[in-house]
Amino acid sequence: MNVMVVGGGGREHAIIKKIKENKSIEKIYALPGNGGISEDAICIGIDAKNIDEIVKFAKNNNVDYAVISTDDPLVMGAVDKLSDAGVPCFGPNSKAAVIEGSKVFSKKFMKKYNIPTAEYEVFENYKSALEYLKNSKYPTVIKADGLALGKGVFIAKNYTEASEAVYLIMQDKIFGESGNKIVIEEYLCGPEVSILSFTDGKTIIPMISSMDHKKAQDGDKGPNTGGMGAIAPNPYYTEKIAKICMEKIFRPTIEGMNAEKREFKGCLYFGLMITDQGPKVIEYNCRFGDPETQTILPLLDSDLFDIMRATTNQTLSQLKIKFKNKFSCCIVLSSKGYPQKYETGFEIQIPSDIKKDINIAGAKKENNVLVTSGGRVLSITNVDNSLEAAIKGAYEKASKVYFENKYYRKDIGSSALKFR
Ligand code: AMP
Ligand code: GLY
């Protein structure tokens, strides 16, 4: 079979490495892929948002199955168009992808189906938002409605910060049309848990739990990023919490989406906060998380490609999905200055013995040399028998990779270790 993976980050690299284990796969294309992915797949220079070209490529190259793992093409309808062209896909259609594509949709959806989440208000008008913020309780949370590369959330400590955030989103339009509407919501406290799940619209199977680290600096300081590291499993996700989540969040979400005629197939991601009142949904994503995927997939004992096809064919209930009884830690190495200003173009040196543990995100090949080309450059995953050992080994590997302006957090997993 020929498979096409649409995207070009560390997450896609991890997915490609994992589906390669399936013997029925002959060729894997990555659109656009990146300099590191080119060692595991055939990279084709088509942008992930160029849906018409993606469909044309699939038709002209006998693509039998497409994996759409990045948010923009899903929200823009890549699965709809590929399916119409006869190419089966892993991922939701655009009607279902709206669960991530619009925060206003997802908040209204949760309210309608009684799914626990933060209290909120929606604003389409800049002045009304400011008026509301004058009497708000602080801290408060301000979110752009649409996609914003994971950076559309502001936690404001006071009115000044809140009004600045609203100005940036609604007037300055730093996220473009994504900022036409905003959600202002209650600030919640508690440990965060990421649950990625496989679903075919009928059955939902949560993967092993994980914990992302979104802030740029140690101690969860600095601006939000696309994710600076992750660990799995997440100790805060106890069996008791898992049971509550299945009953009050996961099943109601699948059933609610069906009731809305937005049947969801693919990977549904639940960003949860374990509050004093129980688990609440912070966000939904319509795809695998990054860097959670790089942390989780090395623990998956079952065949990822078989699972993906079962979500498309709606035969997920027939599969037994197994995860290793081990621990995993993933550390993201970024360019110093990310997510703000950073320099790129530096050669990356990776010792050959740890290459298999590395997924490349922001790097390209220049004269056959891998050089940095993005904010998040690569991630390193280490699996071991305890969380302590997984973290220690990941840091040892991180110290062996070299590129100028290399930056990484030194405390990935430390809050998970505090759980007793
Ligand atoms: P999101 O992109 O919606 O996941 O938000 C990014 C990050 O902002 C989350 O991982 C949380 O750390 C934080 N966040 C989002 N919503 C809230 C909230 N209602 N209360 C507290 N923190 C939040
Ligand atoms: N790790 C969070 C995300 O993928 O959005």
Coordinates of C-alpha atoms and ligand atoms in Angstrom, one line a residue:
M1 CA 0.0 0.0 0.0
N2 CA 1.0 3.6 -0.6
V3 CA 0.4 5.9 2.3
M4 CA 0.5 9.7 2.4
V5 CA 1.0 11.7 5.7
V6 CA 0.1 15.3 5.5
G7 CA 2.1 17.5 7.9
G8 CA 5.8 18.2 8.6
G9 CA 6.6 18.3 12.3
G10 CA 8.0 16.0 15.0
R11 CA 4.5 14.5 15.5
E12 CA 4.4 13.4 11.8
H13 CA 7.9 12.0 12.1
A14 CA 6.8 9.8 15.0
I15 CA 3.7 8.7 13.2
I16 CA 5.7 7.8 10.1
K17 CA 8.2 5.8 12.1
K18 CA 5.4 3.9 13.8
I19 CA 3.3 3.1 10.7
K20 CA 6.4 1.9 8.9
E21 CA 6.2 -1.2 11.2
N22 CA 3.3 -2.4 9.2
K23 CA 4.5 -4.8 6.5
S24 CA 1.7 -4.0 4.0
I25 CA 3.1 -0.5 3.4
E26 CA 5.4 0.0 0.4
K27 CA 5.8 3.7 0.1
I28 CA 5.2 6.6 2.5
Y29 CA 4.9 10.1 1.2
A30 CA 5.1 13.1 3.5
L31 CA 3.5 16.4 2.4
P32 CA 5.6 18.4 2.9
G33 CA 7.6 16.5 5.6
N34 CA 11.0 18.0 6.6
G35 CA 14.7 17.4 6.4
G36 CA 14.6 14.7 9.0
I37 CA 11.5 13.0 7.8
S38 CA 13.1 12.6 4.4
E39 CA 15.2 9.8 5.9
D40 CA 12.0 7.8 6.6
A41 CA 9.6 8.9 3.9
I42 CA 9.5 10.5 0.4
C43 CA 9.0 14.2 1.0
I44 CA 6.9 16.1 -1.5
G45 CA 7.0 19.9 -1.5
I46 CA 3.3 20.5 -1.2
D47 CA 2.1 22.6 1.6
A48 CA -0.3 21.0 4.1
K49 CA -2.9 23.7 3.5
N50 CA -2.9 23.3 -0.3
I51 CA -5.8 20.8 -0.3
D52 CA -6.4 20.8 -4.1
E53 CA -2.7 19.9 -4.8
I54 CA -2.8 17.2 -2.0
V55 CA -5.8 15.6 -3.7
K56 CA -4.2 15.8 -7.1
F57 CA -1.0 14.2 -5.8
A58 CA -2.9 11.4 -4.1
K59 CA -4.8 10.6 -7.3
N60 CA -1.7 10.7 -9.5
N61 CA 0.4 8.6 -7.2
N62 CA -1.9 5.8 -6.3
V63 CA -2.2 6.7 -2.7
D64 CA -4.2 4.1 -0.9
Y65 CA -4.6 5.8 2.4
A66 CA -4.0 9.3 3.8
V67 CA -3.1 10.3 7.3
I68 CA -4.0 13.9 8.1
S69 CA -2.4 14.7 11.4
T70 CA -2.3 18.5 11.4
D71 CA -5.1 20.9 12.3
D72 CA -5.3 23.3 9.4
P73 CA -6.0 20.8 6.6
L74 CA -8.5 18.9 8.8
V75 CA -10.5 22.1 9.5
M76 CA -10.2 23.1 5.9
G77 CA -11.8 19.9 4.7
A78 CA -8.9 17.7 3.4
V79 CA -10.6 14.5 4.6
D80 CA -13.9 15.5 2.8
K81 CA -12.1 16.2 -0.5
L82 CA -9.8 13.1 -0.3
S83 CA -12.7 10.9 0.6
D84 CA -14.8 12.3 -2.3
A85 CA -11.8 11.4 -4.6
G86 CA -11.8 7.8 -3.3
V87 CA -8.9 8.1 -0.9
P88 CA -9.7 6.8 2.6
C89 CA -8.3 8.9 5.4
F90 CA -7.3 8.9 9.1
G91 CA -8.8 12.0 10.6
P92 CA -12.2 13.8 11.0
N93 CA -14.1 15.6 8.2
S94 CA -14.4 19.3 8.4
K95 CA -17.8 19.1 10.1
A96 CA -16.3 17.1 13.0
A97 CA -12.9 19.0 13.0
V98 CA -14.8 22.1 14.1
I99 CA -14.5 20.8 17.6
E100 CA -10.9 22.2 17.5
G101 CA -11.4 24.8 14.7
S102 CA -13.8 26.9 16.7
K103 CA -13.6 27.4 20.5
V104 CA -17.0 29.1 20.3
F105 CA -18.4 25.9 18.9
S106 CA -16.7 23.6 21.4
K107 CA -17.8 25.7 24.4
K108 CA -21.4 25.8 23.2
F109 CA -21.2 22.1 22.5
M110 CA -20.0 21.3 26.0
K111 CA -22.7 23.4 27.6
K112 CA -25.4 21.7 25.5
Y113 CA -24.2 18.2 26.4
N114 CA -23.4 19.0 30.0
I115 CA -19.7 18.2 29.6
P116 CA -17.6 19.8 32.5
T117 CA -15.6 22.8 31.4
A118 CA -14.8 26.4 32.5
E119 CA -17.7 28.9 32.6
Y120 CA -17.4 31.3 29.7
E121 CA -18.8 34.2 27.6
V122 CA -18.4 34.8 23.8
F123 CA -17.7 38.2 22.3
E124 CA -17.8 39.4 18.7
N125 CA -17.4 43.0 19.6
Y126 CA -14.2 44.6 21.0
K127 CA -16.0 47.2 23.1
S128 CA -18.4 44.8 24.8
A129 CA -15.5 42.5 25.6
L130 CA -13.6 45.4 27.3
E131 CA -16.8 46.4 29.2
Y132 CA -17.2 42.8 30.5
L133 CA -13.6 42.6 31.5
K134 CA -14.0 45.7 33.8
N135 CA -16.1 43.6 36.2
S136 CA -14.4 40.2 35.7
K137 CA -12.7 38.1 38.3
Y138 CA -8.9 37.8 37.8
P139 CA -7.0 35.9 36.6
T140 CA -9.1 35.3 33.6
V141 CA -8.6 33.5 30.3
I142 CA -9.0 34.9 26.9
K143 CA -9.0 32.7 23.8
A144 CA -9.2 33.4 20.1
D145 CA -12.0 31.5 18.5
G146 CA -10.1 29.9 15.6
L147 CA -6.8 28.1 15.1
A148 CA -3.7 29.9 16.4
L149 CA -0.8 27.4 16.4
G150 CA -1.5 26.7 20.0
K151 CA -0.7 30.3 20.9
G152 CA -4.2 31.8 21.0
V153 CA -4.7 31.6 24.8
F154 CA -3.9 34.4 27.2
I155 CA -4.0 34.2 30.9
A156 CA -4.6 37.7 32.2
K157 CA -3.7 38.7 35.8
N158 CA -5.6 42.0 35.7
Y159 CA -7.6 44.3 33.5
T160 CA -4.6 45.9 31.8
E161 CA -3.3 42.5 30.6
A162 CA -6.7 41.3 29.6
S163 CA -7.4 44.5 27.5
E164 CA -4.0 44.1 25.8
A165 CA -4.8 40.5 24.9
V166 CA -8.2 41.4 23.5
Y167 CA -6.7 44.3 21.5
L168 CA -4.0 42.0 20.0
I169 CA -6.6 39.4 19.1
M170 CA -9.6 41.5 17.9
Q171 CA -8.0 44.8 16.7
D172 CA -4.4 43.9 15.8
K173 CA -5.7 40.6 14.4
I174 CA -2.5 38.8 15.3
F175 CA -4.2 35.5 14.5
G176 CA -6.1 36.9 11.5
E177 CA -9.7 35.8 11.1
S178 CA -9.3 33.4 14.0
G179 CA -9.7 36.5 16.2
N180 CA -13.1 37.6 14.9
K181 CA -14.7 36.2 18.0
I182 CA -13.2 35.5 21.4
V183 CA -14.1 33.3 24.4
I184 CA -13.5 34.8 27.9
E185 CA -13.5 32.0 30.4
E186 CA -13.1 31.2 34.1
Y187 CA -9.5 30.4 35.2
L188 CA -9.2 26.8 36.4
C189 CA -6.5 25.3 38.6
G190 CA -5.1 21.8 38.8
P191 CA -2.8 19.4 37.1
E192 CA -3.2 19.1 33.3
V193 CA -3.6 15.8 31.5
S194 CA -3.7 15.1 27.8
I195 CA -5.8 12.2 26.7
L196 CA -5.5 11.2 23.0
S197 CA -8.1 8.7 21.9
F198 CA -8.8 6.6 18.9
T199 CA -12.4 6.7 17.8
D200 CA -14.5 5.5 14.8
G201 CA -17.5 7.5 15.9
K202 CA -19.0 4.5 17.8
T203 CA -16.1 3.1 20.0
I204 CA -13.7 5.3 21.8
I205 CA -10.4 3.9 23.1
P206 CA -8.2 6.3 25.1
M207 CA -4.5 6.0 24.7
I208 CA -2.0 6.0 27.6
S209 CA -2.3 9.4 29.4
S210 CA 0.4 12.0 29.1
M211 CA 1.4 15.5 30.3
D212 CA 2.5 18.3 28.0
H213 CA 4.7 21.2 29.1
K214 CA 3.4 24.2 27.2
K215 CA 5.4 27.1 28.7
A216 CA 8.8 28.1 27.3
Q217 CA 10.7 28.2 30.6
D218 CA 11.4 26.0 33.6
G219 CA 8.8 26.2 36.4
D220 CA 6.1 26.8 33.8
K221 CA 7.2 30.4 33.2
G222 CA 7.4 32.4 30.1
P223 CA 5.1 32.4 27.0
N224 CA 3.0 29.5 25.8
T225 CA 4.7 27.4 23.1
G226 CA 3.6 24.5 20.8
G227 CA 4.9 22.2 23.7
M228 CA 8.4 21.8 25.2
G229 CA 8.2 18.2 26.3
A230 CA 6.0 15.5 27.7
I231 CA 5.9 12.4 29.9
A232 CA 3.6 9.4 29.8
P233 CA 1.8 8.0 31.6
N234 CA 0.5 11.0 33.6
P235 CA 0.4 10.0 37.4
Y236 CA -2.5 12.5 38.0
Y237 CA -4.7 10.4 35.7
T238 CA -5.7 7.8 38.2
E239 CA -8.1 4.9 37.5
K240 CA -10.8 6.8 39.4
I241 CA -10.3 9.9 37.2
A242 CA -10.2 7.8 34.1
K243 CA -13.6 6.3 35.0
I244 CA -15.1 9.7 35.5
C245 CA -13.7 11.0 32.2
M246 CA -15.1 8.1 30.3
E247 CA -18.6 8.6 31.8
K248 CA -18.8 12.4 31.9
I249 CA -16.5 13.5 29.1
F250 CA -15.4 11.0 26.5
R251 CA -18.7 9.1 25.8
P252 CA -20.8 12.3 26.0
T253 CA -18.5 13.9 23.5
I254 CA -18.8 11.1 21.0
E255 CA -22.5 10.8 21.5
G256 CA -23.0 14.6 21.3
M257 CA -21.0 14.9 18.1
N258 CA -23.2 12.1 16.6
A259 CA -26.3 13.9 17.7
E260 CA -25.0 17.0 16.0
K261 CA -24.5 15.0 12.8
R262 CA -20.7 15.6 13.2
E263 CA -19.6 12.0 13.6
F264 CA -15.9 12.1 14.6
K265 CA -13.4 9.6 13.3
G266 CA -9.6 9.7 13.9
C267 CA -7.7 10.9 17.0
L268 CA -9.7 13.0 19.4
Y269 CA -7.6 14.8 21.9
F270 CA -8.9 15.9 25.3
G271 CA -6.9 18.6 27.1
L272 CA -8.1 18.1 30.7
M273 CA -7.6 19.9 34.0
I274 CA -8.1 17.9 37.2
T275 CA -9.8 20.5 39.4
D276 CA -11.1 20.2 42.9
Q277 CA -14.5 19.6 41.3
G278 CA -13.2 16.9 39.1
P279 CA -11.8 16.7 35.6
K280 CA -12.8 19.5 33.2
V281 CA -12.1 20.0 29.5
I282 CA -9.7 22.8 28.7
E283 CA -9.6 22.1 25.0
Y284 CA -10.4 19.6 22.3
N285 CA -8.0 18.9 19.4
C286 CA -9.1 17.0 16.3
R287 CA -5.7 15.3 15.9
F288 CA -2.7 13.9 17.7
G289 CA -1.0 16.2 20.1
D290 CA 2.5 17.4 19.6
P291 CA 4.8 16.5 21.5
E292 CA 2.5 14.0 23.2
T293 CA 2.5 11.8 20.1
Q294 CA 6.3 11.5 20.3
T295 CA 6.0 10.4 23.9
I296 CA 3.1 8.0 23.5
L297 CA 3.7 6.1 20.2
P298 CA 7.0 4.4 21.4
L299 CA 4.8 2.9 24.2
L300 CA 2.2 1.6 21.7
D301 CA 2.5 -2.2 21.4
S302 CA -0.2 -2.6 18.7
D303 CA 0.0 -1.8 15.0
L304 CA -0.8 1.9 14.5
F305 CA -1.7 1.5 10.8
D306 CA -4.2 -1.2 11.5
I307 CA -5.8 1.0 14.2
M308 CA -6.0 3.9 11.9
R309 CA -7.8 1.9 9.2
A310 CA -10.1 0.5 11.9
T311 CA -11.2 4.1 12.7
T312 CA -12.0 4.7 9.0
N313 CA -13.8 1.4 8.6
Q314 CA -15.6 1.7 11.9
T315 CA -14.2 -1.7 13.2
L316 CA -12.4 -0.3 16.2
S317 CA -14.4 -2.4 18.6
Q318 CA -12.8 -5.6 17.1
L319 CA -9.3 -4.5 18.0
K320 CA -7.3 -4.9 21.2
I321 CA -5.0 -2.0 21.7
K322 CA -2.1 -2.5 24.0
F323 CA 0.4 -0.1 25.5
K324 CA 3.7 -1.2 27.1
N325 CA 3.8 -1.1 30.9
K326 CA 6.7 1.4 30.8
F327 CA 7.4 5.1 31.1
S328 CA 8.3 7.6 28.5
C329 CA 9.8 11.1 28.4
C330 CA 10.1 13.4 25.4
I331 CA 12.2 16.6 25.5
V332 CA 11.9 19.2 22.8
L333 CA 15.1 21.0 21.7
S334 CA 14.3 24.4 20.3
S335 CA 16.1 27.4 18.9
K336 CA 17.0 29.9 21.7
G337 CA 14.4 32.7 21.7
Y338 CA 11.5 30.5 20.6
P339 CA 8.5 31.1 20.5
Q340 CA 9.5 34.8 19.9
K341 CA 12.6 35.7 17.9
Y342 CA 15.2 33.1 17.0
E343 CA 18.0 32.4 14.5
T344 CA 18.1 29.4 12.3
G345 CA 20.5 27.8 9.7
F346 CA 22.8 26.0 12.2
E347 CA 24.1 22.5 11.5
I348 CA 22.6 19.7 13.7
Q349 CA 24.8 16.9 14.9
I350 CA 23.2 13.7 16.2
P351 CA 25.2 10.7 17.3
S352 CA 24.1 7.6 15.3
D353 CA 23.1 5.5 18.4
I354 CA 20.3 7.9 19.4
K355 CA 19.0 8.8 15.9
K356 CA 16.1 6.3 16.3
D357 CA 14.9 8.2 19.4
I358 CA 14.8 11.5 17.6
N359 CA 11.9 13.1 15.7
I360 CA 12.7 16.1 13.6
A361 CA 10.4 19.1 13.5
G362 CA 12.1 22.3 12.3
A363 CA 15.1 21.3 10.2
K364 CA 15.9 21.1 6.5
K365 CA 18.7 19.5 4.5
E366 CA 21.2 21.8 2.9
N367 CA 23.8 20.0 0.7
N368 CA 22.9 16.9 2.6
V369 CA 23.5 18.5 6.0
L370 CA 20.7 18.9 8.5
V371 CA 20.3 22.5 9.6
T372 CA 17.9 24.2 11.9
S373 CA 14.9 25.9 10.2
G374 CA 12.3 26.4 12.9
G375 CA 11.6 27.2 16.5
R376 CA 11.0 23.7 17.7
V377 CA 13.9 21.8 16.1
L378 CA 13.6 18.2 17.3
S379 CA 12.4 16.0 20.1
I380 CA 14.1 13.1 21.9
T381 CA 12.1 10.3 23.5
N382 CA 13.4 7.8 26.1
V383 CA 11.5 4.8 27.4
D384 CA 12.4 3.1 30.6
N385 CA 11.0 1.1 33.5
S386 CA 10.3 4.1 35.8
L387 CA 9.5 7.7 35.2
E388 CA 12.7 8.8 36.9
A389 CA 14.8 6.6 34.6
A390 CA 12.9 7.7 31.5
I391 CA 13.5 11.4 32.3
K392 CA 17.2 10.8 33.3
G393 CA 17.9 9.0 30.0
A394 CA 16.1 11.6 27.9
Y395 CA 18.3 14.3 29.4
E396 CA 21.4 12.3 28.8
K397 CA 20.4 11.9 25.1
A398 CA 19.5 15.6 24.9
S399 CA 23.0 16.6 26.0
K400 CA 24.5 14.6 23.2
V401 CA 22.7 16.5 20.4
Y402 CA 24.5 19.6 19.2
F403 CA 23.5 22.7 17.3
E404 CA 24.2 26.4 18.0
N405 CA 21.6 28.2 20.1
K406 CA 20.2 24.9 21.4
Y407 CA 17.6 25.5 24.2
Y408 CA 15.5 23.1 26.2
R409 CA 13.7 23.0 29.5
K410 CA 15.5 21.3 32.3
D411 CA 12.4 20.3 34.3
I412 CA 10.3 18.1 32.0
G413 CA 8.5 15.6 34.2
S414 CA 9.5 17.2 37.5
S415 CA 5.9 18.0 38.5
A416 CA 4.8 14.5 37.6
L417 CA 7.5 13.1 39.9
K418 CA 6.0 15.1 42.7
F419 CA 2.8 13.1 42.5
R420 CA 2.8 10.5 45.3
Ligands
AMP1 P1 -5.4 25.6 25.1 O1 -4.7 26.0 23.8 O2 -6.9 25.9 25.1 O3 -5.0 24.2 25.5 O4 -4.7 26.5 26.2 C1 -3.3 26.5 26.4 C2 -3.0 26.4 27.9 O5 -3.6 27.5 28.6 C3 -3.6 25.2 28.6 O6 -2.8 24.1 28.4 C4 -3.7 25.7 30.0 O7 -2.4 25.6 30.6 C5 -4.0 27.1 29.9 N1 -5.5 27.3 30.0 C6 -6.4 27.3 29.0 N2 -7.6 27.5 29.5 C7 -7.5 27.6 30.8 C8 -8.4 27.9 31.9 N3 -9.7 28.0 31.7 N4 -7.9 28.0 33.1 C9 -6.6 27.9 33.4 N5 -5.6 27.7 32.4 C10 -6.1 27.5 31.1
GLY2 N1 0.3 19.5 22.8 C1 -0.8 20.3 22.5 C2 -1.3 20.3 21.2 O1 -0.8 19.5 20.3 O2 -2.1 21.1 20.8

